[in-house]
Coordinates of C-alpha atoms and ligand atoms in Angstrom, one line a residue:
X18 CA 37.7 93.4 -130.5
X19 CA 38.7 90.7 -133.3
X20 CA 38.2 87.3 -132.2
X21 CA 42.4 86.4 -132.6
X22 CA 42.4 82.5 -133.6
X23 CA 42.8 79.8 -130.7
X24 CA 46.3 79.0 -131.2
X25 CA 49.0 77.0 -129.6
X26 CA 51.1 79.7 -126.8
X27 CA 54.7 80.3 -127.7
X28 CA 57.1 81.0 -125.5
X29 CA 60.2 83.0 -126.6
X30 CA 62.3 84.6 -123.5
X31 CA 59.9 86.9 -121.8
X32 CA 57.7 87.3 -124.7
X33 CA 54.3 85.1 -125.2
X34 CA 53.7 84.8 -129.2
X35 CA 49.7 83.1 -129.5
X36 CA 46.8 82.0 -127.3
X37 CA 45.4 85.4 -126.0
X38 CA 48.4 87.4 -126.0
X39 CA 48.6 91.0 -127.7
X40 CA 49.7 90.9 -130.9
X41 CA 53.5 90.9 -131.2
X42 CA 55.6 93.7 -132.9
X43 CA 59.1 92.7 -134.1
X44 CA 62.0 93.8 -136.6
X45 CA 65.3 92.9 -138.0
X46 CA 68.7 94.5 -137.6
X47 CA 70.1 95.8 -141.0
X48 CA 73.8 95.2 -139.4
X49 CA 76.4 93.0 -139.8
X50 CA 76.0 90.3 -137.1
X51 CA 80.1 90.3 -137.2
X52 CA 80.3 94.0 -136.3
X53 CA 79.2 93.7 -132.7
X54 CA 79.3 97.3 -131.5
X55 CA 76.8 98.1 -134.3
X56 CA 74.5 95.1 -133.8
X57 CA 74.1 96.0 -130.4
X58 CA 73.9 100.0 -131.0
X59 CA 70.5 99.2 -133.6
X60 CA 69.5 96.8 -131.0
X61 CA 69.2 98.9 -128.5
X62 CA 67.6 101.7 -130.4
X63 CA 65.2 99.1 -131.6
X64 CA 64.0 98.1 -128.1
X65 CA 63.8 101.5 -127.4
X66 CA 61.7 102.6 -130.3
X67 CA 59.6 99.6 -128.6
X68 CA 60.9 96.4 -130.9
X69 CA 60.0 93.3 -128.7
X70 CA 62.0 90.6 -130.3
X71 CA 64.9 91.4 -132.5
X72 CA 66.3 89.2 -135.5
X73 CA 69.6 89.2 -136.8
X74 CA 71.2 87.5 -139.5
X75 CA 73.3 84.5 -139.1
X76 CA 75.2 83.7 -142.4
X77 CA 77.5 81.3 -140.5
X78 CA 79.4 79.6 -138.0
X79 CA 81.6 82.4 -136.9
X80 CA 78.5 85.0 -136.6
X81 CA 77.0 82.9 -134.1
X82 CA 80.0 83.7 -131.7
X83 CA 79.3 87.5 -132.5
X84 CA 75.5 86.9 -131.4
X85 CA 76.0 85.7 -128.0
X86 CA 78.7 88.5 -127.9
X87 CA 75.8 90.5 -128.6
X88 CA 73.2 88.9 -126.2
X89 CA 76.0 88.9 -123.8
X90 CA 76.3 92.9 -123.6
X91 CA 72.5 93.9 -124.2
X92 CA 71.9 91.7 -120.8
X93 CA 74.6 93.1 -119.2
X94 CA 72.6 96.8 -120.3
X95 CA 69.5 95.1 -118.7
X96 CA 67.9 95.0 -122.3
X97 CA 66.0 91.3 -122.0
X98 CA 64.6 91.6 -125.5
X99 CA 64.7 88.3 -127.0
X100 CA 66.6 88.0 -129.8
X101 CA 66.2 85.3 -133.0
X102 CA 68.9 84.2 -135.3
X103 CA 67.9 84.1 -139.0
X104 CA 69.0 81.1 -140.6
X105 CA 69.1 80.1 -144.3
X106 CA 70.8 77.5 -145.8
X107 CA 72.5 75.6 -142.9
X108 CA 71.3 73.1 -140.4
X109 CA 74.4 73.4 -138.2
X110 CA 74.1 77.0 -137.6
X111 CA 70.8 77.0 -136.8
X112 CA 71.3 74.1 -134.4
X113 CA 74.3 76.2 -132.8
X114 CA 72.4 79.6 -132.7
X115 CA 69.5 77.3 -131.1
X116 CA 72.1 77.1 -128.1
X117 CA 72.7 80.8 -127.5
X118 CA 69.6 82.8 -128.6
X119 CA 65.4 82.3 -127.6
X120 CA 64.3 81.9 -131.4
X121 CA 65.5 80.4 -134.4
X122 CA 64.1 80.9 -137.9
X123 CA 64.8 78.4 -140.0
X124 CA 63.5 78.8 -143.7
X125 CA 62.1 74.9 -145.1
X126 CA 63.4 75.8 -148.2
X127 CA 66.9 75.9 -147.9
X128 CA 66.9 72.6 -146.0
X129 CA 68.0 69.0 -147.3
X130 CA 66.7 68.4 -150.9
X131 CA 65.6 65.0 -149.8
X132 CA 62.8 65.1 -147.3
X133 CA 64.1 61.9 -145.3
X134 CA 67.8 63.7 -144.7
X135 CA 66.0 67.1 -144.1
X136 CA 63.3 65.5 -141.1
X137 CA 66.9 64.3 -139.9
X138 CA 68.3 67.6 -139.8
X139 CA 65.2 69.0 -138.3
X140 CA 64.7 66.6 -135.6
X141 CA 68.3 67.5 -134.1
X142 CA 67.5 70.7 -133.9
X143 CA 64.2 70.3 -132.5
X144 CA 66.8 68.4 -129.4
X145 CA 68.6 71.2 -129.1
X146 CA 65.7 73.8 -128.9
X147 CA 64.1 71.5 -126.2
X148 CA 67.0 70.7 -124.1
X149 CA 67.1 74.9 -123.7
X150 CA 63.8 76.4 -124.4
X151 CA 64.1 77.7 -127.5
X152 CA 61.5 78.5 -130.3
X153 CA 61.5 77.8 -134.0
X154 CA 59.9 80.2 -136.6
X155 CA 59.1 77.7 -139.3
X156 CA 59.6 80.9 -142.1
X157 CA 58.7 79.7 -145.5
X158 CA 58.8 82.3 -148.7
X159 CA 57.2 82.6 -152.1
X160 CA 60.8 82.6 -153.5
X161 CA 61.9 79.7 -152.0
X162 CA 59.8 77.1 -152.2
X163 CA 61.7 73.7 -152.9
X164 CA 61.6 71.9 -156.0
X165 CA 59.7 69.1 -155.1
X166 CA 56.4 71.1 -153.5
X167 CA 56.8 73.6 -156.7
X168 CA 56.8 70.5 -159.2
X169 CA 53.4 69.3 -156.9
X170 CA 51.9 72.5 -156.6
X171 CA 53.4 75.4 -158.8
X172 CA 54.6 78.1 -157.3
X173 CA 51.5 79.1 -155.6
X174 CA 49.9 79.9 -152.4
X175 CA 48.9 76.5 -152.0
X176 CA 52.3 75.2 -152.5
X177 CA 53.2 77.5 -149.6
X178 CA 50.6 76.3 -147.3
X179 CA 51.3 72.4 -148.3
X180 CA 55.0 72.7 -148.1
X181 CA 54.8 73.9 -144.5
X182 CA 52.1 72.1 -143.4
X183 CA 54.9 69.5 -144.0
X184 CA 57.2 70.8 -141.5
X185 CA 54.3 71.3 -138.7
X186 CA 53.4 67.5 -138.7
X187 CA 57.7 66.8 -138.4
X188 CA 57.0 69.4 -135.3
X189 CA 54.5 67.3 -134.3
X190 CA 55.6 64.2 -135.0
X191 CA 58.5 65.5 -132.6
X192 CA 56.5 66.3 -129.8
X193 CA 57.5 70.1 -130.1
X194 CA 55.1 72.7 -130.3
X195 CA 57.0 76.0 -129.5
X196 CA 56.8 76.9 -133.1
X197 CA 55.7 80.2 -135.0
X198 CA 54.4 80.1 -138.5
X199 CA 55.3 82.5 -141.6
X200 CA 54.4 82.5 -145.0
X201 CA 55.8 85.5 -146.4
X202 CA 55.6 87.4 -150.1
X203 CA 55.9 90.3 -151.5
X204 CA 52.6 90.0 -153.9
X205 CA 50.3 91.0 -151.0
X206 CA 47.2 88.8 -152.7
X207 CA 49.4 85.6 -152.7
X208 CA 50.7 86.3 -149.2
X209 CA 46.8 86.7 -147.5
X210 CA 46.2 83.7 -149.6
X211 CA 48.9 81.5 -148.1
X212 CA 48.1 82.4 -144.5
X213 CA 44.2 81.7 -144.9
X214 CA 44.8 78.2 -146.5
X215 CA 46.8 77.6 -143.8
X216 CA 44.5 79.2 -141.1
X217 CA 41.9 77.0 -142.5
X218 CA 44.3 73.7 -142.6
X219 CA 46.0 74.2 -139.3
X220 CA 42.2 74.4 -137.6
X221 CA 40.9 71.2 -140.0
X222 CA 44.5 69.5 -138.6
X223 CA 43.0 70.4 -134.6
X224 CA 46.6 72.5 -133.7
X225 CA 46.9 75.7 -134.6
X226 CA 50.8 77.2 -134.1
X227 CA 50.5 81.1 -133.8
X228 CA 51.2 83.1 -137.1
X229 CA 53.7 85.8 -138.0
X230 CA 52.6 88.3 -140.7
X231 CA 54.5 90.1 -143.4
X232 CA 54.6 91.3 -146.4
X233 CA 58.2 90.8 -147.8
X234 CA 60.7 93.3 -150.0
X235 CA 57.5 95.7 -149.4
X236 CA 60.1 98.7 -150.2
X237 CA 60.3 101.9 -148.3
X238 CA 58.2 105.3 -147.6
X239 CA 54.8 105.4 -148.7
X240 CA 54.7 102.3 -150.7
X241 CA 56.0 99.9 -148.5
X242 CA 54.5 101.3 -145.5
X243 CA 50.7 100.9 -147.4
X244 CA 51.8 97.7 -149.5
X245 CA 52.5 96.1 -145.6
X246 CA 49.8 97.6 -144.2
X247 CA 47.4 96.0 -146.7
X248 CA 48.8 92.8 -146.7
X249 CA 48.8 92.2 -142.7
X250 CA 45.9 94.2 -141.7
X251 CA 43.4 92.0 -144.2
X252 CA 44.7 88.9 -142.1
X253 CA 44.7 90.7 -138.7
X254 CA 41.1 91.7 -139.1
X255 CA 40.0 88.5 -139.8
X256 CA 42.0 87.3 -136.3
X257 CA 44.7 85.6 -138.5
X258 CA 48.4 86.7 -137.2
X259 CA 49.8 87.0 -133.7
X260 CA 53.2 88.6 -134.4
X261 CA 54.0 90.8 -137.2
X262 CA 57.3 92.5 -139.1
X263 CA 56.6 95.3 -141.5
X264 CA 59.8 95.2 -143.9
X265 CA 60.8 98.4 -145.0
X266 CA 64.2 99.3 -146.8
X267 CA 64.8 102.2 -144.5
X268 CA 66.3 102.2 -141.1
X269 CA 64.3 99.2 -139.1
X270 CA 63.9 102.3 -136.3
X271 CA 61.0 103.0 -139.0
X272 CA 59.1 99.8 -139.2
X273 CA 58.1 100.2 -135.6
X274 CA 55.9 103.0 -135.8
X275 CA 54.0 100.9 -138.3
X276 CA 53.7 97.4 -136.8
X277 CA 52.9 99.2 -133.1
X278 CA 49.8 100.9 -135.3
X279 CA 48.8 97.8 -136.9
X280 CA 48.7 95.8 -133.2
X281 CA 47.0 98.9 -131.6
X282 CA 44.5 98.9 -134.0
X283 CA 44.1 94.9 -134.2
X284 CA 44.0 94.8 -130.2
X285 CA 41.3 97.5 -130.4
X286 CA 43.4 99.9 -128.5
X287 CA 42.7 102.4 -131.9
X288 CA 40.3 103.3 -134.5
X289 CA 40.0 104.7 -137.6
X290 CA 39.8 108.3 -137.9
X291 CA 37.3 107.7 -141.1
X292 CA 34.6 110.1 -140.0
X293 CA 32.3 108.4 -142.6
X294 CA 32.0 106.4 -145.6
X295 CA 28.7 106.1 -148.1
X296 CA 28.8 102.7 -150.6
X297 CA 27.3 102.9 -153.9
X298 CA 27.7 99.2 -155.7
X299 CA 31.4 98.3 -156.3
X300 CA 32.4 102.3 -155.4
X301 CA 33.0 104.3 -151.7
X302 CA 33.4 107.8 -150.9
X303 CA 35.3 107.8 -147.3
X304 CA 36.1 110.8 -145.8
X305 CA 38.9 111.3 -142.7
X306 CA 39.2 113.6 -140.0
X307 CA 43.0 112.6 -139.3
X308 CA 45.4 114.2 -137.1
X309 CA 48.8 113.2 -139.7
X310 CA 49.8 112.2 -143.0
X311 CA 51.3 109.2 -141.2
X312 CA 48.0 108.6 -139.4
X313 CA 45.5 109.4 -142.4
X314 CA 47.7 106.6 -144.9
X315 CA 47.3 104.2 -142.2
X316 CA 43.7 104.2 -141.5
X317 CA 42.8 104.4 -145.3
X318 CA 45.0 101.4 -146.1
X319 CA 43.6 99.1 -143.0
X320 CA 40.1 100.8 -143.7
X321 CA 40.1 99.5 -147.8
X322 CA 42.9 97.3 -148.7
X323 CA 41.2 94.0 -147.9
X324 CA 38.0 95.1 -149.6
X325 CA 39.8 95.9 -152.6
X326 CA 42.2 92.6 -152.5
X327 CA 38.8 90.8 -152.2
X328 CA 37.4 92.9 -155.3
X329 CA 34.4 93.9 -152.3
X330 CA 35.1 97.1 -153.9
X331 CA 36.7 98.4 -156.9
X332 CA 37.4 102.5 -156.5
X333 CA 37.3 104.5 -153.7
X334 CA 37.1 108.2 -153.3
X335 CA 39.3 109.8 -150.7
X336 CA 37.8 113.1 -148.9
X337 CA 38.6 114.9 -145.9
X338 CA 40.9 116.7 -144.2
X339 CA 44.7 115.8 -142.2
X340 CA 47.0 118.2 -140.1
X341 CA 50.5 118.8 -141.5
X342 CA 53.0 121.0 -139.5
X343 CA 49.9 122.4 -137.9
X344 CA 48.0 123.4 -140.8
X345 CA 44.6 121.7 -141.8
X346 CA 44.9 120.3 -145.3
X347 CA 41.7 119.0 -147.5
X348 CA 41.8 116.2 -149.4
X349 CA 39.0 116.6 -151.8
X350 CA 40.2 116.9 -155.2
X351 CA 43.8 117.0 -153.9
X352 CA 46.9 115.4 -155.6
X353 CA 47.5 114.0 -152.2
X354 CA 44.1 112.3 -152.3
X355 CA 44.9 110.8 -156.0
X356 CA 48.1 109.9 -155.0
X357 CA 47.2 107.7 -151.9
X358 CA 44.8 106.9 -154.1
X359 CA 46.8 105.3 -156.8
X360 CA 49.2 103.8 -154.2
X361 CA 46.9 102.1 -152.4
X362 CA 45.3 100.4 -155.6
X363 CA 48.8 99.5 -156.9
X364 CA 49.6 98.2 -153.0
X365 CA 46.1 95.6 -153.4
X366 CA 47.4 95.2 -156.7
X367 CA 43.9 96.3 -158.3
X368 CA 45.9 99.3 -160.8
X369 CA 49.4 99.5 -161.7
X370 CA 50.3 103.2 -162.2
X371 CA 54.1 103.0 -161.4
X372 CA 56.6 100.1 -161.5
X373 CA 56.2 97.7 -158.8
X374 CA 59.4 96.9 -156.6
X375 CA 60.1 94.4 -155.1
X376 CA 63.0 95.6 -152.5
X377 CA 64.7 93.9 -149.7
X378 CA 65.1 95.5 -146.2
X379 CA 68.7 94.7 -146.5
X380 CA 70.3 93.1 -143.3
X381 CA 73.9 91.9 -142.1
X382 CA 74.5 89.7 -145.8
X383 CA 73.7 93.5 -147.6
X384 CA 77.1 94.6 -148.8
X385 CA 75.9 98.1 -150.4
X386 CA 74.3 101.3 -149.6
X387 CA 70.9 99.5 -150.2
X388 CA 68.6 102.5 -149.6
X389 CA 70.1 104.8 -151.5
X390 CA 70.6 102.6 -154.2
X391 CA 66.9 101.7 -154.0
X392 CA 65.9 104.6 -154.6
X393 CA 68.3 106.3 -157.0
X394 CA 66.6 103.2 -158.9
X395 CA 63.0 104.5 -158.2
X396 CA 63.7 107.7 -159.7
X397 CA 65.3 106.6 -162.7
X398 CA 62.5 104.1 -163.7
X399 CA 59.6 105.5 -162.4
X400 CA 58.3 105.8 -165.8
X401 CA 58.1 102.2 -166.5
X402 CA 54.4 101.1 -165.5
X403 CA 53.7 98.4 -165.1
X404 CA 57.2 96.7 -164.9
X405 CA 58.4 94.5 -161.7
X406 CA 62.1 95.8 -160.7
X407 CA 63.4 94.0 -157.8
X408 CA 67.0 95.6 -155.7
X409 CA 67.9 92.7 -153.2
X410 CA 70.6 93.0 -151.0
X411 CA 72.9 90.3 -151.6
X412 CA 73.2 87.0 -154.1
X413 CA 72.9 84.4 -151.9
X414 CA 68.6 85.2 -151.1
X415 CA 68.0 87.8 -153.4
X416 CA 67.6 86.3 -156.8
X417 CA 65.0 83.5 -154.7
X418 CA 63.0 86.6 -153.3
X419 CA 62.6 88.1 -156.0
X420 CA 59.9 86.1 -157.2
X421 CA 58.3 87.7 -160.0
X422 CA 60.6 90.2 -160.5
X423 CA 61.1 91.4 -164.7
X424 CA 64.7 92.8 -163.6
X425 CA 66.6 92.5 -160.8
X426 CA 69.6 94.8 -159.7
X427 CA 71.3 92.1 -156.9
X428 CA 74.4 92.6 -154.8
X429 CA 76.9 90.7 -155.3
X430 CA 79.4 92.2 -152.3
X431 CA 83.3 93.5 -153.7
X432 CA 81.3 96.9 -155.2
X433 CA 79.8 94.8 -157.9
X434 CA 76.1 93.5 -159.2
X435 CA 74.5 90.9 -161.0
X436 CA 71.6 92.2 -163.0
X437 CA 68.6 89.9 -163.7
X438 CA 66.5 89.2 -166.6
X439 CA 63.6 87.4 -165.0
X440 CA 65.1 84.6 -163.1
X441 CA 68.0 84.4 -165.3
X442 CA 71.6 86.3 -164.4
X443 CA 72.3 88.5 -167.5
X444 CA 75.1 90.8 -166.7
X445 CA 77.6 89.9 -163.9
X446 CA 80.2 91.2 -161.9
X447 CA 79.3 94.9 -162.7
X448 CA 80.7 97.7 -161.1
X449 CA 78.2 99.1 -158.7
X450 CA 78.6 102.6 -160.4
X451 CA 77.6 101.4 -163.4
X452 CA 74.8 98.8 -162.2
X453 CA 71.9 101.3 -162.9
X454 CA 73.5 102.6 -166.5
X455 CA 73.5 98.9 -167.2
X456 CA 70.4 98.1 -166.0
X457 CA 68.2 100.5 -168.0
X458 CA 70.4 100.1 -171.4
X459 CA 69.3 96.4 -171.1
X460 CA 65.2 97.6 -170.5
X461 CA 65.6 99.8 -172.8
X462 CA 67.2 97.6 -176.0
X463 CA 64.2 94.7 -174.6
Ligands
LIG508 S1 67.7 89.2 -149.8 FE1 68.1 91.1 -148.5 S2 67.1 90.7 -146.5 FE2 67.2 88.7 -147.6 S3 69.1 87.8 -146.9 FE3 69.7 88.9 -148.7 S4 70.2 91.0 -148.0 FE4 69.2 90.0 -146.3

């Protein structure tokens, strides 16, 4: 078993995030935190599907009402999942949700421009989270770093780790140490870098808060389930990470198959199903004995992506065998094998062989059919290699998230989209059944 770093314990309702616990599989509802009999239907199906803590967005004031509406029914149902209100932007709201649900997430970089106002902001609603037990996620992302680290650092991995070491001394400094870590992108090389720095400087600093993994606007089906598996399984085998979210742009039912394999395997309660493996310099040949397709692009991601994001290898060769509907199927030499192949070189970002997107999972700000949007935008670009197209679900985080997005299709709510050149806003106010027309003229005349 994988020596999981000695970190602080945090305790969120019935859950334990840190120290020894098992690693801690969580999700996000895609609903609108307003529309209460929804919330609550996903909610339940997540805990069901075996979610243990539950996010849902918090856009403002009035939605925190809806959430203890929410908390409110799913105890009455005997559901005791703890739920965490996702906060951007607004001290207030996350100082009121601090009241009603067992976890806040605050992101750093939507707080107070000035540093002195923003400790301010904080350390009020580090009162409020002691006076009733509730913990903080501390959930920075690549896109939305503040000016002030960016001008420091760049906009780099090490700008990620100093701008949040920032906020763990103002946790300190605040006596308050029921606080989880994130330091989320999509660019799964920039993402294992943040968290080692800040492995590394949270041990140099002597207090080590627990960690939540993920790899954001991963996407959906085979991409984003390898693209997040790569990302949080390097960490997780080197016993960095102690809850994780695998963000997919699906139905977050999905994501849970996923994250429960990643902490199975990461706890030691599974193994690969790679029956062997022979290493010739920078080159592998591994071949798999795997009861699923599910299973088989699992265990090869976890079994190769960190090697290849650490350039420990540079090809691998995929051989074997899986069971679909019953039937044994080889790999050797099979389009399957190239394709997992190619996907899961694209995923460690060692070969581009198809666009890269960068897609939200959508949640309660989405204001459009984001999954079938997402990929009715796959399948009309899939022949531009190479390019970086980002589909976010709404204006007010999406154009941040996007990072290093070359285009960006971004909801805008009302049926209509802003398109994005880069960071810049190019078209606006489009007509959502038009967006993709509009979108690829614009490639194309670039
Ligand atoms: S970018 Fe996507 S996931 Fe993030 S807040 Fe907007 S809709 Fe929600």
């Amino acid at each position: 078993m994988i020596k999981i770093m000695d970190t602080v314990k945090v305790k969120v309702g019935n859950i334990t995030i840190g120290g020894d616990s098992p690693i801690v599989v969580q999700t996000m509802c895609n609903t609108h935190t307003s529309d209460v009999a929804a919330s609550v239907e996903q909610c339940i199906r997540l805990a069901d599907a075996g979610a243990q803590m539950i996010r849902l967005t918090v856009p403002s004031l009035a939605q925190v009402d809806s959430l203890k509406e929410i908390k409110g029914i799913l105890r009455d149902r005997g559901i005791v999942t703890p739920l965490v209100a996702d906060v951007h932007f607004s001290s207030e709201i996350a100082i009121a949700a601090a009241e009603v649900v067992e976890k806040v997430r605050i992101n750093p970089g939507n707080f107070h421009k000035d540093h002195e106002k923003a400790k301010e902001q904080f350390a009020r609603l580090v009162q409020v989270c002691k006076a009733n037990g509730t913990a903080i996620r501390i959930g920075l992302n690549h896109g939305s770093l503040g000016e002030r680290i960016t001008n420091l650092y760049g906009n780099t991995p090490l700008a990620m780790k100093e701008a949040v070491m920032e906020w763990l001394e103002m946790c300190v400094e605040n006596d308050f140490y029921n606080v989880v870590v994130s330091l989320k992108a999509s660019n799964t090389i920039v993402m294992v870098e943040a968290y080692r720095l800040l492995a590394v400087a949270m041990q140099e600093k002597g207090i080590v808060f627990p960690l939540h993994l993920g790899v954001t606007e991963a996407g959906n089906g085979d991409g984003g389930r390898i693209k997040s598996a790569v990302g949080i399984s390097a960490l997780l085998s080197e016993g960095i990470g102690n809850t994780i979210r695998v963000s997919l742009t699906e139905d977050p039912v999905n994501e849970i198959p996923v994250a429960q394999y990643l902490a199975d395997r990461y706890d030691g309660r599974l193994t690969s199903t790679m029956a062997s493996i022979t290493i010739e310099g920078k080159s592998a040949i591994a071949t798999y004995i795997s009861p699923s397709r599910e299973r088989l692009l699992l265990d090869f991601s976890c079994d190769f992506g960190k090697r290849l994001l650490d350039k420990e290898l540079d090809e691998v060769e995929l051989r074997g065998s899986y069971i679909e509907e019953g039937e044994e199927k080889t790999l050797d030499g099979s389009e399957y094998a190239s394709y997992l192949t190619d996907e899961l070189m694209q995923a460690a970002r060692r070969r581009f062989y198809r666009p890269e997107y960068i897609a939200c999972p959508g949640c309660g700000r989405t204001m459009y059919n984001l999954e079938k949007t997402f990929n009715e935008v796959k399948r009309r670009t899939s022949h531009l290699k190479g390019m970086v197209i980002g589909v976010m679900g709404c204006i007010v985080n999406g154009p941040g998230e996007m990072a290093d997005a070359d285009w960006g299709y971004v909801g805008e709510g009302n049926g209509k989209v802003s398109i994005y050149k880069g960071k810049e806003p190019v078209l606006r106010h489009v007509p959502e059944e038009e967006a993709i027309d509009r979108l690829l003229e614009l490639i194309e005349q670039s």
